[in-house]
XYZ file of C-alpha atoms in Angstrom:
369
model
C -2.506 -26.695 18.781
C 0.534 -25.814 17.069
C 0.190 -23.876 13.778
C 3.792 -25.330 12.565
C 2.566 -27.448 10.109
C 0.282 -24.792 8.482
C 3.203 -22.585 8.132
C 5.531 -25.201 6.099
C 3.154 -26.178 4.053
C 2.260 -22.413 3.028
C 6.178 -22.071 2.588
C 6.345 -24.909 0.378
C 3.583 -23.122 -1.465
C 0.767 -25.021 -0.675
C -2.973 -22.650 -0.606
C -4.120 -22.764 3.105
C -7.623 -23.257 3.470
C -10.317 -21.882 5.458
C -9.846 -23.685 8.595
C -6.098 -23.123 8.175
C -6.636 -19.217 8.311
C -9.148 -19.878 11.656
C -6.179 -21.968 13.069
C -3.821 -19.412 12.625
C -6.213 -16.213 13.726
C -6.883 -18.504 16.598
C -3.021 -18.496 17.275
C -0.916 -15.820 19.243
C 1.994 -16.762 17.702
C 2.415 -13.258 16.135
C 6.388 -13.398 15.418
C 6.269 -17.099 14.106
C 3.604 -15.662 11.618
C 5.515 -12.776 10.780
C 9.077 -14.981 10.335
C 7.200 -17.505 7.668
C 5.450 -14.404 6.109
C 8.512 -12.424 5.833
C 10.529 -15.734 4.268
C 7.469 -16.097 1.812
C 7.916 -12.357 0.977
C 11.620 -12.910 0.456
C 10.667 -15.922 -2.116
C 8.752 -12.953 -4.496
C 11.705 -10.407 -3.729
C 15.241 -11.916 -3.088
C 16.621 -7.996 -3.299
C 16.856 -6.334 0.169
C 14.736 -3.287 -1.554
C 11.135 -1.769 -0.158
C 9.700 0.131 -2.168
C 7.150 3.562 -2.137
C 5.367 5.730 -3.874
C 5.590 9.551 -4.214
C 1.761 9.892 -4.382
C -1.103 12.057 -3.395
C -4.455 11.850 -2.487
C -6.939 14.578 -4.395
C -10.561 14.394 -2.552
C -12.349 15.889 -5.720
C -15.851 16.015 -3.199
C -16.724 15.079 0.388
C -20.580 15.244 -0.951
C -21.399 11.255 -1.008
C -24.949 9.769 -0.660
C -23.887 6.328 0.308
C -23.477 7.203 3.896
C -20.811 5.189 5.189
C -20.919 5.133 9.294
C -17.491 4.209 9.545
C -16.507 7.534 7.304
C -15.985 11.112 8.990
C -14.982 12.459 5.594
C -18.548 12.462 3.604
C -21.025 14.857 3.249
C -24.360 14.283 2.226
C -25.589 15.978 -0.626
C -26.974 19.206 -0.297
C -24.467 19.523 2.734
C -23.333 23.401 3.090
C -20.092 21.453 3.849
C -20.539 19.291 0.663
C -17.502 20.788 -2.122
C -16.374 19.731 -5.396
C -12.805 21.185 -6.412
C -12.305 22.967 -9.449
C -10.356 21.473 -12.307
C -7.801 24.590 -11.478
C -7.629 23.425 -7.725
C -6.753 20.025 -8.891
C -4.636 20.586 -11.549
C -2.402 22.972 -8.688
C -2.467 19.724 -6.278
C -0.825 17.623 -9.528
C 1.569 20.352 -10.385
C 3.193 20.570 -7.075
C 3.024 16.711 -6.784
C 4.890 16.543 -10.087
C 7.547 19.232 -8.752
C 8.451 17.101 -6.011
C 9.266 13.891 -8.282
C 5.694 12.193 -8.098
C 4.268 10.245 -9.982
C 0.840 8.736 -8.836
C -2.629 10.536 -8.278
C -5.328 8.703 -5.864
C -8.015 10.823 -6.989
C -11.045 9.615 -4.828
C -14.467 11.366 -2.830
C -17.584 10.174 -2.354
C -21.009 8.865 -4.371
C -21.793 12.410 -5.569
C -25.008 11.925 -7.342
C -24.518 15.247 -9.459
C -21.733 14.391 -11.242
C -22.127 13.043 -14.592
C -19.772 10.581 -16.439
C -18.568 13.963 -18.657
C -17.534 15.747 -15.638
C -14.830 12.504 -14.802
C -13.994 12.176 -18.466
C -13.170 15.688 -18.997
C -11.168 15.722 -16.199
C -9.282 12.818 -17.128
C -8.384 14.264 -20.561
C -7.859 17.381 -18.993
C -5.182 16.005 -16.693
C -3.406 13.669 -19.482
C -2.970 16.457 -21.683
C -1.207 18.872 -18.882
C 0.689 16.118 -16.925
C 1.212 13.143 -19.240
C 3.304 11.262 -17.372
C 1.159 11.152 -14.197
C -0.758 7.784 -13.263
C -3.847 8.057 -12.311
C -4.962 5.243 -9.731
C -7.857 6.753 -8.647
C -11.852 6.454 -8.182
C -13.621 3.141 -6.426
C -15.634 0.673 -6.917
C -18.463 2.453 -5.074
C -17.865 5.478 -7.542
C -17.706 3.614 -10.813
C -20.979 1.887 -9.673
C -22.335 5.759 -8.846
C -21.285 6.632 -11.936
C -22.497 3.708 -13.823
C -26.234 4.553 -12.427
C -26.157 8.600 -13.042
C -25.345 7.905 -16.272
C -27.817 4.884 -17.120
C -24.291 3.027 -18.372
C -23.397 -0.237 -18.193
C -20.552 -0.516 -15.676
C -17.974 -2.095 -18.377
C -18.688 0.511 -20.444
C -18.083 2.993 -18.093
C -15.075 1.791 -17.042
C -13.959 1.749 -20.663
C -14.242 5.392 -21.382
C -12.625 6.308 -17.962
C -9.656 4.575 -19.380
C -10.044 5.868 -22.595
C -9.959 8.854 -20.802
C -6.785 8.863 -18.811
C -7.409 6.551 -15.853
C -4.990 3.565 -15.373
C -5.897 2.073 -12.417
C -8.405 1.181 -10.329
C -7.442 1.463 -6.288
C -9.278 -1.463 -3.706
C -10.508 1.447 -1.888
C -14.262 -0.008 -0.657
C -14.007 -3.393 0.096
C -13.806 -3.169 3.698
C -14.336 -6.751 4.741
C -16.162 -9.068 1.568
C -18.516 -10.689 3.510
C -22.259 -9.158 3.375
C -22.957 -9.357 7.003
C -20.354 -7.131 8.131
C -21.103 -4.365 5.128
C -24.782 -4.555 6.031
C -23.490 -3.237 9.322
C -21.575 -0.349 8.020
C -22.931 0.799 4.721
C -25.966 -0.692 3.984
C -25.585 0.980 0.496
C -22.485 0.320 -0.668
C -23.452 -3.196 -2.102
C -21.878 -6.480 -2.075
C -19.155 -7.937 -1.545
C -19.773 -9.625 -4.849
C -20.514 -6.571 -6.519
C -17.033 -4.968 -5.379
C -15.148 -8.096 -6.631
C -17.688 -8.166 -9.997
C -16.065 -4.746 -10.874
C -12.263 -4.959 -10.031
C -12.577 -7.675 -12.330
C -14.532 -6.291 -15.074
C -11.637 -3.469 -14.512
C -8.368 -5.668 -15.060
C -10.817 -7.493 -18.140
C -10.366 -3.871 -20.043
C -6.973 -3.448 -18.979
C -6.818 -1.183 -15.789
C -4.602 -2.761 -12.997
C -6.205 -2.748 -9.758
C -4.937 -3.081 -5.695
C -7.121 -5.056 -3.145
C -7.708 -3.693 0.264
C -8.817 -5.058 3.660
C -9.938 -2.815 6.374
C -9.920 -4.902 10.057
C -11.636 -3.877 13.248
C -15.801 -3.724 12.418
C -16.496 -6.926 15.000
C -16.165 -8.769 12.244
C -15.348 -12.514 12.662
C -12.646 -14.457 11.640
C -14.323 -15.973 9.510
C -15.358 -13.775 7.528
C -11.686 -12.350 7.599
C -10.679 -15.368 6.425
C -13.237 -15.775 3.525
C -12.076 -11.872 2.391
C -9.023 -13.415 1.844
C -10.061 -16.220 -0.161
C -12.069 -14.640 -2.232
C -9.389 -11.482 -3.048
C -7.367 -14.632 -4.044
C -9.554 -16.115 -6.015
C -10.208 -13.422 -8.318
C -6.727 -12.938 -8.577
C -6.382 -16.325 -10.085
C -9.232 -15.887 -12.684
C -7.580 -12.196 -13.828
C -4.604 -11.614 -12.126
C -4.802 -8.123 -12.088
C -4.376 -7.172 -8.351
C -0.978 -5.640 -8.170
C -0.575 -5.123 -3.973
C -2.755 -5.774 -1.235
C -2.870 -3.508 1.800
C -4.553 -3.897 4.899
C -5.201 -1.365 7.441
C -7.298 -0.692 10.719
C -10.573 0.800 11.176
C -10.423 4.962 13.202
C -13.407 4.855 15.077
C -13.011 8.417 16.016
C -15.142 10.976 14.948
C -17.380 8.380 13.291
C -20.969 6.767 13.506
C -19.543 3.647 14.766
C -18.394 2.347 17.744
C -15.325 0.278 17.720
C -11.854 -0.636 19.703
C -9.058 0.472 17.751
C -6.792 -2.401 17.122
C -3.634 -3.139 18.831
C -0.295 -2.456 16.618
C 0.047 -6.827 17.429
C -3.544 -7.090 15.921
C -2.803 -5.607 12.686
C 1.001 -6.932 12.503
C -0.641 -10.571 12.846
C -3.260 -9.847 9.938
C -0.918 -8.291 7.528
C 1.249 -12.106 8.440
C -2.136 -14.042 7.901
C -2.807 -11.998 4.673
C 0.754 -13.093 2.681
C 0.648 -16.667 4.048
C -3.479 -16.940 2.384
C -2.591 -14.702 -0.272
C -0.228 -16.618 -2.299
C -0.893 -14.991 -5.733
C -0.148 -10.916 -4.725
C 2.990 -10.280 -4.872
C 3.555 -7.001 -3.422
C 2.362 -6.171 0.153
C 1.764 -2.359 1.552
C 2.187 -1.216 4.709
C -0.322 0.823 6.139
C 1.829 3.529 8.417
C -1.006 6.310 7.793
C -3.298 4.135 9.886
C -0.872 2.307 12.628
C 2.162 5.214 12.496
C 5.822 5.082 10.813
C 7.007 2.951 13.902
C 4.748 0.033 13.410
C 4.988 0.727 9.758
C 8.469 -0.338 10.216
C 8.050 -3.573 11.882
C 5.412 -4.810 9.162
C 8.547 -5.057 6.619
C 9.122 -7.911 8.893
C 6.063 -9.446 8.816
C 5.638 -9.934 4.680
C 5.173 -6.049 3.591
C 7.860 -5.200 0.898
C 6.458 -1.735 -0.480
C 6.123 1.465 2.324
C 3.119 2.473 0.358
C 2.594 6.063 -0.717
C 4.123 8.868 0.849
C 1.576 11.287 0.493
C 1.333 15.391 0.110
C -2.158 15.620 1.297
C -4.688 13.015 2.896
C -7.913 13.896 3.932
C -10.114 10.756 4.493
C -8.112 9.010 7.383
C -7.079 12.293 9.166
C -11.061 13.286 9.181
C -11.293 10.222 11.889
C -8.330 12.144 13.814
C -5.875 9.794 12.496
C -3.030 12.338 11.666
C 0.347 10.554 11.610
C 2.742 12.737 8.814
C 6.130 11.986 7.450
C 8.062 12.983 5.064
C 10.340 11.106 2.103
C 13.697 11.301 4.229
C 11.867 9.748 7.111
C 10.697 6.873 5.086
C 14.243 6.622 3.534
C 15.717 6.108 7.293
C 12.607 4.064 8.543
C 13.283 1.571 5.685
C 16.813 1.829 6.488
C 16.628 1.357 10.130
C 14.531 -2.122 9.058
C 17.277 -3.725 7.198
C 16.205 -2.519 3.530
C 17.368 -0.639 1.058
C 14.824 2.038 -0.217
C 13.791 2.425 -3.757
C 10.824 4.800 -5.475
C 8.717 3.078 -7.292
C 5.641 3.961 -9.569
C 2.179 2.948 -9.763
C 2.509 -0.643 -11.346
C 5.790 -1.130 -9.243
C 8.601 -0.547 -11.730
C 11.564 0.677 -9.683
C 12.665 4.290 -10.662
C 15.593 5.140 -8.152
C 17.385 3.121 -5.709
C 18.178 5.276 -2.728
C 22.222 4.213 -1.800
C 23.398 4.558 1.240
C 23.263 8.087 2.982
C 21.485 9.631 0.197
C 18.796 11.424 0.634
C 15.408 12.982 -1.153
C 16.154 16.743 -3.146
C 12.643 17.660 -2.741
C 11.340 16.599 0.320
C 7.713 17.303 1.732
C 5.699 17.110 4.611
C 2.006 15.588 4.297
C -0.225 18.377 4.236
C -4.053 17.653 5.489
């Protein structure tokens, strides 16, 4: 059957519905998704402009008790493997972040059960008060529930001295696929799907912005791709807080579970399927750390408008032997090469430079692992 009709009406703005997400997964009309999801992108940014992030990723710990067989990264505690940096370690990582022009910290590890709300609101205030102009997106859902329980808190409260603190927003890092029969599956302790979307939105209630995630690739169904969707959107609506959405693909390698790594089409057509459901978002990440700088590239034509972070140091991903690095001129010239002009941007998407034409990064970087 031909999905036409689904995609005018989500041009004209109308919300699809479940069966019109099934419809269109059902569909291998991957370009005719991508067109309609690229014009809808267009109708949120008229400007030719993608946008990034100089960012990096500080893994604090690896020690994590929630066990995670998708995740290569985690140890469990007691782990002769297990770390935890030093507040010296970390504030070197933000120093030579800030001498290359960033401006974002994703500051995430695991569940450590030893760490006590003091140790994360020390840091925080330790941070602010040496690098005040850094944003700090950083810790998860899974952590802020960790550290809700360690310290007998109640999760809004916790979340209330973290900002307090010196955190400002909350990544969607943990929400995998919101349906509870697919997270039974790969972390049996890493709660519900309601749980996850309970505390991004107690977040945005006490004022930290937050990203939503979707991670593709578990033998999950469609359906229950489909109802992740929905229900990112419908929290939106109630608090409007999300301020991207990024999808990505699950590395099987080096990890507990067994999987088929998804095709570059496969992940093109969900990050399509994502901005025609998603009508509330309005900015869209590509996810080249996963799928590589090439297919990176084609998903600013298939309703991505932000390149996403280009990162001095990520450990998580490249533990599952997914290693793809760049560097800030590449990701000038790969936005080029798709038709865009690039622009750095910071953590709640306010433009700070607009690359012209020819020019080129001062300090450049490669992504260290």
């Amino acid at each position: 059957m031909s999905i036409d009709r689904i995609l005018e009406r989500a041009l004209a703005g109308e919300r699809l519905g479940l069966e019109d997400g099934l419809r269109l997964y059902d569909s291998n009309e991957i370009e005719k998704m991508g067109f309609y999801a690229n014009k809808i992108m267009e109708k949120w940014h008229p400007d030719p402009i993608t946008t990034f992030v100089i960012s990096r990723n500080v893994n604090y710990t690896n020690v994590c008790d929630t066990y995670c067989r998708f995740c290569a990264f985690y140890r469990a505690p007691g782990s002769k493997e297990g770390y935890v940096l030093s507040d010296e370690e970390i504030f070197s990582k933000i120093q030579e972040t800030v001498d290359v022009g960033g401006t974002e910290i994703l500051m995430q590890g695991g569940t450590n059960p030893d760490l006590p709300l003091e140790y994360y609101t020390n840091l925080l205030r330790n941070i602010k008060q040496r690098f005040p102009s850094i944003q700090m997106h950083s810790l998860s859902v899974a952590e802020i529930v960790k550290i809700a329980e360690v310290s007998g808190k109640p999760v809004e409260e916790v979340l209330r001295l973290l900002k307090a603190a010196g955190l400002d927003s909350l990544p969607g890092a943990g929400a995998e696929i919101l349906d509870d029969r697919t997270r039974q599956k790969i972390s049996r302790l890493k709660g519900s799907w309601q749980q996850w979307v309970d505390v991004m939105k107690t977040a945005n209630r006490v004022g930290l912005t937050t990203t939503a995630t979707m991670v593709i690739g578990f033998g999950e169904s469609m359906e229950e791709r489909v109802l992740h969707l929905m229900r990112i959107r419908e929290a939106q609506d109630e608090t409007k807080g999300f301020l991207a959405f990024i999808s990505w693909t699950f590395q099987p390698e080096n990890t507990n579970m067994k999987g088929e790594k998804q095709t570059p089409e496969q992940y093109l057509k969900n990050v399509a399927i994502s901005r025609l459901m998603i009508d509330n978002i309005a900015n869209f990440q590509s996810s080249w750390v996963t799928m590589g700088p090439e297919v990176g590239k084609r998903s600013l034509q298939y309703g991505c408008n932000d390149f996403g972070q280009t990162m001095l140091e990520e450990n998580v991903v490249s533990a599952a032997a997914c290693t793809y690095k760049i560097n800030t001129n590449q990701i000038l010239q790969l936005i080029r090469e798709a038709g865009k002009i690039p622009a750095q941007r910071n953590t709640n998407y306010d433009i700070l430079r607009v690359f012209k034409e020819g020019e080129m990064a001062e300090n450049d970087f490669v992504m260290q692992n």
